[in-house]
CSV table of C-alpha atoms (C1' of nucleotides) in Angstrom, one decimal:
chain,number,residue,atom,x,y,z
A,26,UNK,CA,-89.6,58.6,-132.7
A,27,UNK,CA,-89.9,58.1,-129.0
A,28,UNK,CA,-87.2,59.7,-126.9
A,29,UNK,CA,-85.2,57.2,-125.1
A,30,UNK,CA,-84.6,57.4,-121.4
A,31,UNK,CA,-81.8,55.0,-120.9
A,32,UNK,CA,-81.1,53.7,-117.4
A,33,UNK,CA,-77.5,52.9,-116.6
A,34,UNK,CA,-76.8,49.2,-116.8
A,35,UNK,CA,-77.0,47.5,-113.5
A,36,UNK,CA,-74.2,45.2,-112.8
A,37,UNK,CA,-74.5,42.2,-110.6
A,38,UNK,CA,-70.9,41.3,-110.8
A,39,UNK,CA,-68.3,40.4,-108.3
A,40,UNK,CA,-65.6,42.4,-110.0
A,41,UNK,CA,-64.0,44.7,-107.5
A,42,UNK,CA,-62.6,47.7,-109.3
A,43,UNK,CA,-61.4,49.6,-106.3
A,44,UNK,CA,-57.6,49.6,-105.9
A,45,UNK,CA,-56.4,47.1,-103.4
A,46,UNK,CA,-59.5,45.1,-103.4
A,47,UNK,CA,-59.5,41.4,-104.1
A,48,UNK,CA,-61.2,40.2,-107.3
A,49,UNK,CA,-63.5,37.7,-105.8
A,50,UNK,CA,-64.4,34.4,-107.3
A,51,UNK,CA,-68.0,33.7,-106.7
A,52,UNK,CA,-68.5,31.4,-103.7
A,53,UNK,CA,-71.8,30.8,-102.0
A,54,UNK,CA,-72.3,34.3,-100.6
A,55,UNK,CA,-71.6,36.0,-103.9
A,56,UNK,CA,-73.9,33.7,-105.8
A,57,UNK,CA,-76.6,34.4,-103.2
A,58,UNK,CA,-76.1,38.1,-103.7
A,59,UNK,CA,-76.4,37.7,-107.4
A,60,UNK,CA,-79.6,35.7,-106.9
A,61,UNK,CA,-81.1,38.5,-104.7
A,62,UNK,CA,-80.2,41.1,-107.3
A,63,UNK,CA,-81.6,39.2,-110.2
A,64,UNK,CA,-84.8,38.0,-108.5
A,65,UNK,CA,-86.8,41.2,-108.7
A,66,UNK,CA,-85.7,41.6,-112.4
A,67,UNK,CA,-86.4,38.0,-113.5
A,68,UNK,CA,-89.1,36.5,-111.3
A,69,UNK,CA,-92.5,36.5,-112.9
A,70,UNK,CA,-91.1,37.5,-116.3
A,71,UNK,CA,-91.3,35.5,-119.5
A,72,UNK,CA,-88.1,34.8,-121.4
A,73,UNK,CA,-88.9,36.1,-124.8
A,74,UNK,CA,-85.6,35.2,-126.5
A,75,UNK,CA,-82.1,33.9,-125.6
A,76,UNK,CA,-79.1,34.9,-127.6
A,77,UNK,CA,-76.0,32.7,-127.5
A,78,UNK,CA,-72.9,34.4,-128.8
A,79,UNK,CA,-70.9,31.2,-128.8
A,80,UNK,CA,-71.8,27.5,-128.7
A,81,UNK,CA,-70.3,26.8,-125.3
A,82,UNK,CA,-69.0,28.1,-122.1
A,83,UNK,CA,-67.0,25.5,-120.1
A,84,UNK,CA,-69.3,22.9,-121.7
A,85,UNK,CA,-71.5,23.2,-124.8
A,86,UNK,CA,-75.0,24.6,-124.2
A,87,UNK,CA,-77.6,21.8,-124.2
A,88,UNK,CA,-79.3,21.0,-127.5
A,89,UNK,CA,-82.0,23.5,-128.3
A,90,UNK,CA,-81.1,25.6,-125.2
A,91,UNK,CA,-82.2,29.0,-126.5
A,92,UNK,CA,-85.3,27.6,-128.3
A,93,UNK,CA,-86.4,25.6,-125.3
A,94,UNK,CA,-86.1,28.6,-123.0
A,95,UNK,CA,-88.1,31.0,-125.2
A,96,UNK,CA,-91.6,31.6,-124.0
A,97,UNK,CA,-91.0,30.1,-120.6
A,98,UNK,CA,-92.0,32.0,-117.5
A,99,UNK,CA,-89.5,32.3,-114.7
A,100,UNK,CA,-91.4,31.4,-111.6
A,101,UNK,CA,-88.6,31.8,-109.0
A,102,UNK,CA,-84.8,32.0,-108.7
A,103,UNK,CA,-83.1,29.8,-106.3
A,104,UNK,CA,-79.6,28.7,-105.3
A,105,UNK,CA,-78.0,25.5,-104.3
A,106,UNK,CA,-74.3,25.7,-103.3
A,107,UNK,CA,-72.7,27.9,-105.9
A,108,UNK,CA,-75.4,27.2,-108.5
A,109,UNK,CA,-78.2,29.5,-109.4
A,110,UNK,CA,-81.5,27.8,-110.4
A,111,UNK,CA,-84.5,29.1,-112.2
A,112,UNK,CA,-87.8,27.3,-111.8
A,113,UNK,CA,-89.7,27.6,-115.1
A,114,UNK,CA,-93.4,27.4,-115.5
A,115,UNK,CA,-93.2,24.3,-117.6
A,116,UNK,CA,-91.5,22.2,-114.9
A,117,UNK,CA,-88.1,22.8,-116.5
A,118,UNK,CA,-85.2,24.1,-114.4
A,119,UNK,CA,-82.5,26.3,-115.7
A,120,UNK,CA,-79.2,25.8,-113.9
A,121,UNK,CA,-76.4,28.5,-114.0
A,122,UNK,CA,-72.9,28.3,-112.7
A,123,UNK,CA,-70.7,31.4,-112.6
A,124,UNK,CA,-67.4,29.5,-112.6
A,125,UNK,CA,-64.6,31.9,-111.7
A,126,UNK,CA,-65.3,35.0,-113.6
A,127,UNK,CA,-69.0,34.9,-114.5
A,128,UNK,CA,-71.2,37.9,-113.9
A,129,UNK,CA,-74.6,39.3,-114.8
A,130,UNK,CA,-75.6,42.7,-115.7
A,131,UNK,CA,-79.1,44.1,-116.3
A,132,UNK,CA,-79.9,46.5,-119.0
A,133,UNK,CA,-83.2,48.3,-119.1
A,134,UNK,CA,-84.6,51.0,-121.3
A,135,UNK,CA,-87.8,52.8,-120.7
A,136,UNK,CA,-90.0,55.4,-122.5
A,137,UNK,CA,-92.0,57.6,-120.1
A,138,UNK,CA,-91.6,54.9,-117.5
A,139,UNK,CA,-93.0,52.1,-119.7
A,140,UNK,CA,-90.6,49.4,-120.7
A,141,UNK,CA,-90.2,48.5,-124.3
A,142,UNK,CA,-87.9,46.3,-126.3
A,143,UNK,CA,-84.8,48.1,-127.2
A,144,UNK,CA,-82.6,47.2,-130.2
A,145,UNK,CA,-79.8,44.8,-129.5
A,146,UNK,CA,-77.6,46.4,-126.9
A,147,UNK,CA,-74.0,47.2,-127.1
A,148,UNK,CA,-72.1,44.0,-126.8
A,149,UNK,CA,-69.1,43.9,-124.4
A,150,UNK,CA,-66.2,41.5,-124.7
A,151,UNK,CA,-67.2,38.1,-123.3
A,152,UNK,CA,-70.9,38.7,-123.3
A,153,UNK,CA,-71.9,35.2,-124.0
A,154,UNK,CA,-75.6,34.9,-123.3
A,155,UNK,CA,-78.4,37.5,-123.4
A,156,UNK,CA,-81.8,36.8,-121.9
A,157,UNK,CA,-84.5,39.2,-123.3
A,158,UNK,CA,-87.4,39.3,-120.8
A,159,UNK,CA,-91.0,40.3,-121.3
A,160,UNK,CA,-90.3,43.4,-119.2
A,161,UNK,CA,-87.9,44.7,-121.8
A,162,UNK,CA,-85.0,44.1,-119.6
A,163,UNK,CA,-82.0,42.3,-120.8
A,164,UNK,CA,-80.0,40.0,-118.5
A,165,UNK,CA,-76.6,39.6,-119.9
A,166,UNK,CA,-74.1,36.9,-118.8
A,167,UNK,CA,-70.5,37.8,-119.2
A,168,UNK,CA,-67.6,35.4,-118.4
A,169,UNK,CA,-64.1,36.1,-119.6
A,170,UNK,CA,-62.6,32.7,-118.5
A,171,UNK,CA,-65.7,30.7,-119.4
A,172,UNK,CA,-65.5,28.4,-116.4
A,173,UNK,CA,-69.2,28.9,-115.9
A,174,UNK,CA,-71.9,26.7,-117.5
A,175,UNK,CA,-75.6,26.6,-118.1
A,176,UNK,CA,-77.9,23.6,-118.2
A,177,UNK,CA,-81.6,23.0,-118.7
A,178,UNK,CA,-83.2,20.0,-117.0
A,179,UNK,CA,-86.5,18.7,-115.9
A,180,UNK,CA,-87.1,19.9,-112.3
A,181,UNK,CA,-88.2,16.4,-111.4
A,182,UNK,CA,-84.7,15.2,-112.1
A,183,UNK,CA,-83.1,17.6,-109.7
A,184,UNK,CA,-82.4,15.0,-107.1
A,185,UNK,CA,-80.4,12.8,-109.5
A,186,UNK,CA,-78.7,15.7,-111.3
A,187,UNK,CA,-75.0,14.8,-111.0
A,188,UNK,CA,-73.8,18.2,-109.8
A,189,UNK,CA,-76.4,18.2,-107.1
A,190,UNK,CA,-76.9,14.7,-106.0
A,191,UNK,CA,-73.7,14.4,-103.9
A,192,UNK,CA,-73.6,17.9,-102.5
A,193,UNK,CA,-73.0,18.3,-98.8
A,194,UNK,CA,-75.1,20.5,-96.5
A,195,UNK,CA,-75.4,24.2,-97.0
A,196,UNK,CA,-73.4,26.2,-94.4
A,197,UNK,CA,-76.5,28.3,-93.6
A,198,UNK,CA,-79.4,27.9,-91.3
A,199,UNK,CA,-79.6,24.7,-89.3
A,200,UNK,CA,-78.0,22.5,-92.0
A,201,UNK,CA,-74.5,22.5,-90.8
A,202,UNK,CA,-73.9,21.5,-87.1
A,203,UNK,CA,-70.9,20.3,-85.3
A,204,UNK,CA,-72.1,16.6,-85.4
A,205,UNK,CA,-72.9,16.9,-89.1
A,206,UNK,CA,-69.5,18.3,-89.8
A,207,UNK,CA,-67.9,15.6,-87.7
A,208,UNK,CA,-69.7,12.9,-89.6
A,209,UNK,CA,-68.6,14.4,-92.9
A,210,UNK,CA,-65.0,14.6,-91.9
A,211,UNK,CA,-64.8,11.2,-90.3
A,212,UNK,CA,-62.2,9.0,-91.8
A,213,UNK,CA,-61.1,11.6,-94.3
A,214,UNK,CA,-57.3,11.3,-94.8
A,215,UNK,CA,-57.0,14.7,-96.4
A,216,UNK,CA,-56.0,18.0,-94.8
A,217,UNK,CA,-58.7,20.4,-93.6
A,218,UNK,CA,-58.2,22.8,-96.5
A,219,UNK,CA,-59.0,20.1,-99.1
A,220,UNK,CA,-61.8,18.6,-97.0
A,221,UNK,CA,-63.6,21.9,-96.7
A,222,UNK,CA,-63.2,22.7,-100.4
A,223,UNK,CA,-64.8,19.4,-101.2
A,224,UNK,CA,-68.4,20.2,-102.2
A,225,UNK,CA,-69.5,16.8,-100.9
A,226,UNK,CA,-68.4,17.7,-97.4
A,227,UNK,CA,-69.9,21.2,-97.3
A,228,UNK,CA,-71.7,22.8,-100.3
A,229,UNK,CA,-70.6,26.3,-101.4
A,230,UNK,CA,-67.3,27.0,-99.8
A,231,UNK,CA,-64.3,28.1,-102.0
A,232,UNK,CA,-60.8,29.0,-101.4
A,233,UNK,CA,-61.5,32.4,-99.7
A,234,UNK,CA,-64.0,31.3,-97.2
A,235,UNK,CA,-62.2,28.1,-96.3
A,236,UNK,CA,-59.1,30.2,-95.4
A,237,UNK,CA,-61.3,32.7,-93.5
A,238,UNK,CA,-63.1,30.0,-91.5
A,239,UNK,CA,-60.0,28.1,-90.6
A,240,UNK,CA,-58.3,31.2,-89.4
A,241,UNK,CA,-61.2,32.2,-87.2
A,242,UNK,CA,-61.4,28.6,-85.8
A,243,UNK,CA,-57.6,28.7,-85.2
A,244,UNK,CA,-57.2,25.4,-87.0
A,245,UNK,CA,-54.3,24.6,-89.2
A,246,UNK,CA,-55.2,24.0,-92.9
A,247,UNK,CA,-52.7,21.1,-92.7
A,248,UNK,CA,-54.5,19.2,-90.0
A,249,UNK,CA,-55.8,15.9,-91.2
A,250,UNK,CA,-59.6,16.1,-91.3
A,251,UNK,CA,-60.0,12.9,-89.3
A,252,UNK,CA,-58.0,14.3,-86.3
A,253,UNK,CA,-60.7,16.9,-85.5
A,254,UNK,CA,-62.2,16.5,-82.1
A,255,UNK,CA,-66.0,16.9,-81.6
A,256,UNK,CA,-65.6,20.3,-79.9
A,257,UNK,CA,-63.3,21.5,-82.7
A,258,UNK,CA,-66.0,20.4,-85.2
A,259,UNK,CA,-68.6,22.3,-83.2
A,260,UNK,CA,-66.4,25.5,-83.3
A,261,UNK,CA,-65.5,25.1,-87.0
A,262,UNK,CA,-69.1,24.5,-88.1
A,263,UNK,CA,-70.2,27.6,-86.1
A,264,UNK,CA,-67.5,29.8,-87.6
A,265,UNK,CA,-68.1,28.6,-91.1
A,266,UNK,CA,-71.8,29.6,-90.6
A,267,UNK,CA,-70.6,33.0,-89.2
A,268,UNK,CA,-68.2,33.7,-92.1
A,269,UNK,CA,-70.8,32.8,-94.7
A,270,UNK,CA,-73.6,34.7,-93.0
A,271,UNK,CA,-71.4,37.8,-92.6
A,272,UNK,CA,-70.5,37.7,-96.3
A,273,UNK,CA,-74.1,37.3,-97.4
A,274,UNK,CA,-75.0,40.3,-95.2
A,275,UNK,CA,-72.1,42.3,-96.8
A,276,UNK,CA,-73.4,41.3,-100.2
A,277,UNK,CA,-76.9,42.4,-99.2
A,278,UNK,CA,-75.7,45.9,-98.2
A,279,UNK,CA,-73.8,46.0,-101.5
A,280,UNK,CA,-77.0,45.4,-103.4
A,281,UNK,CA,-78.8,48.0,-101.3
A,282,UNK,CA,-76.2,50.7,-102.0
A,283,UNK,CA,-76.2,49.7,-105.6
A,284,UNK,CA,-80.0,49.9,-105.9
A,285,UNK,CA,-79.9,53.4,-104.5
A,286,UNK,CA,-77.1,54.5,-106.8
A,287,UNK,CA,-77.4,55.5,-110.4
A,288,UNK,CA,-76.1,52.3,-111.8
A,289,UNK,CA,-72.6,52.2,-110.4
A,290,UNK,CA,-72.0,49.1,-108.4
A,291,UNK,CA,-71.4,49.4,-104.7
A,292,UNK,CA,-68.6,47.1,-103.8
A,293,UNK,CA,-68.2,44.6,-101.0
A,294,UNK,CA,-67.0,46.4,-98.0
A,295,UNK,CA,-66.1,43.0,-96.7
A,296,UNK,CA,-62.5,42.8,-95.6
A,297,UNK,CA,-60.9,39.4,-95.3
A,298,UNK,CA,-58.9,38.4,-92.3
A,299,UNK,CA,-56.4,36.3,-94.1
A,300,UNK,CA,-57.1,36.0,-97.8
A,301,UNK,CA,-54.5,37.9,-99.9
A,302,UNK,CA,-53.0,39.3,-96.7
A,303,UNK,CA,-49.6,37.6,-96.8
A,304,UNK,CA,-47.1,39.3,-94.5
A,305,UNK,CA,-49.7,41.3,-92.7
A,306,UNK,CA,-50.8,40.9,-89.0
A,307,UNK,CA,-53.2,38.2,-88.0
A,308,UNK,CA,-56.4,39.8,-86.8
A,309,UNK,CA,-57.4,37.1,-84.3
A,310,UNK,CA,-57.7,38.5,-80.8
A,311,UNK,CA,-54.5,38.2,-78.8
A,312,UNK,CA,-52.6,36.8,-81.7
A,313,UNK,CA,-49.4,38.6,-82.8
A,314,UNK,CA,-48.7,36.3,-85.7
A,315,UNK,CA,-48.3,37.1,-89.3
A,316,UNK,CA,-50.3,35.8,-92.2
A,317,UNK,CA,-48.4,33.3,-94.3
A,318,UNK,CA,-49.1,31.6,-97.6
A,319,UNK,CA,-48.6,28.1,-98.8
A,320,UNK,CA,-49.8,26.0,-101.7
A,321,UNK,CA,-52.1,23.1,-101.1
A,322,UNK,CA,-53.5,21.1,-104.0
A,323,UNK,CA,-52.1,23.8,-106.3
A,324,UNK,CA,-54.1,26.5,-104.6
A,325,UNK,CA,-53.0,29.3,-102.3
A,326,UNK,CA,-53.7,28.9,-98.7
A,327,UNK,CA,-53.5,32.0,-96.4
A,328,UNK,CA,-53.1,31.2,-92.7
A,329,UNK,CA,-51.5,32.2,-89.4
A,330,UNK,CA,-49.0,29.7,-88.2
A,331,UNK,CA,-49.0,31.3,-84.8
A,332,UNK,CA,-52.6,30.7,-83.8
A,333,UNK,CA,-53.8,28.1,-86.2
A,334,UNK,CA,-53.0,24.6,-84.8
B,21,DA,C1',-63.2,3.8,-102.5
B,22,DC,C1',-60.4,7.3,-102.1
B,23,DA,C1',-56.7,10.6,-102.9
B,24,DA,C1',-53.9,13.2,-105.9
B,25,DC,C1',-53.1,15.1,-109.9
B,26,DC,C1',-54.7,17.5,-114.5
B,27,DT,C1',-57.5,20.4,-117.5
B,28,DC,C1',-60.3,24.1,-119.2
B,29,DC,C1',-59.6,29.8,-119.9
B,30,DT,C1',-58.2,34.9,-119.9
B,31,DG,C1',-56.4,39.1,-117.8
B,32,DG,C1',-53.1,41.0,-115.0
B,33,DG,C1',-48.6,41.4,-113.1
B,34,DG,C1',-43.6,40.7,-112.7
B,35,DG,C1',-39.2,40.2,-114.8
B,36,DC,C1',-35.9,41.5,-118.2
C,9,DT,C1',-42.0,49.4,-124.8
C,10,DG,C1',-43.0,44.7,-125.4
C,11,DC,C1',-42.9,40.0,-124.7
C,12,DC,C1',-42.9,35.9,-122.1
C,13,DC,C1',-44.3,33.3,-118.4
C,14,DC,C1',-46.7,32.5,-114.4
C,15,DC,C1',-50.7,33.0,-111.5
C,16,DA,C1',-55.7,33.0,-110.1
C,17,DG,C1',-59.4,28.9,-109.3
C,18,DG,C1',-64.5,25.5,-109.7
C,19,DA,C1',-65.5,21.3,-110.8
C,20,DG,C1',-65.3,17.4,-113.7
C,21,DG,C1',-62.2,14.2,-115.4
C,22,DT,C1',-58.3,10.9,-115.1
C,23,DT,C1',-54.7,8.5,-113.0
C,24,DG,C1',-52.5,6.0,-109.2
DNA sequence: ACAACCTCCTGGGGGC
DNA sequence: TGCCCCCAGGAGGTTG
């Protein structure tokens, strides 16, 4: 009987267990962080088996999901907006969305440094999908609220895939400029908060980063999108890129810490300027305002009425 | 076409 | 201590 050398499970989750930390919902930076953490574990591996512990998440799994994935090689992991994508050798594409509470953890077990297939691991509450890889690693999807979903399509159909076909530009790199944002906001009779949450305007922003970007740009969440001037669009686009880039960097350092550690997850050191800071001081330079909170579209908006106009 | 809802789900927290 | 109710929100759906 070989002696087991069990590595601690590696968690690629966004759960923040430190007191006082916000439990983040995965937006673009968190999904990108998960992608970077999973890539070295999954890329180049063959999916040997997929276990579904229930027939659906937010939506039913596609017909034959587990069977169709079995034996497929994962060529590369990608991301579009808040979606993870896995290019498979056959030309299929696996699409994963983490919803509100989805997370992955990686379980490995080795004998004398050599991976082998371990018996079915201990199942935690809300472990819905287990990917067994040719390396012996298990990649486990956990999602208490089940707002996530998975789909399997032909990669050639990616352009017409409903969730992707209407997405706005990514707020990274050169995709989002002032003029691009201005064009996207033109004629929109909704407030800025709603406009920026709209994935067709910009892909990948959620409640947290919209609040953060608007605070940095000193723009009121209640401003109608169509009233933004070109220079305001320029500033907002720039600060959206900044907020997202900083969060991705923070996620990267989280992964780095985590890789060094013995399995315990390093947490985001990222501190938000407005999100969940009602009643606290605005952190914008030269602003002595206090962060307030209101409801827009049934969601909380955190903002500074003093400097955001 | 567009805007404003509504719905799915569970854990956690506040009130009594 | 226990129970009830509300809240968090991504995105697809429905209503106006």
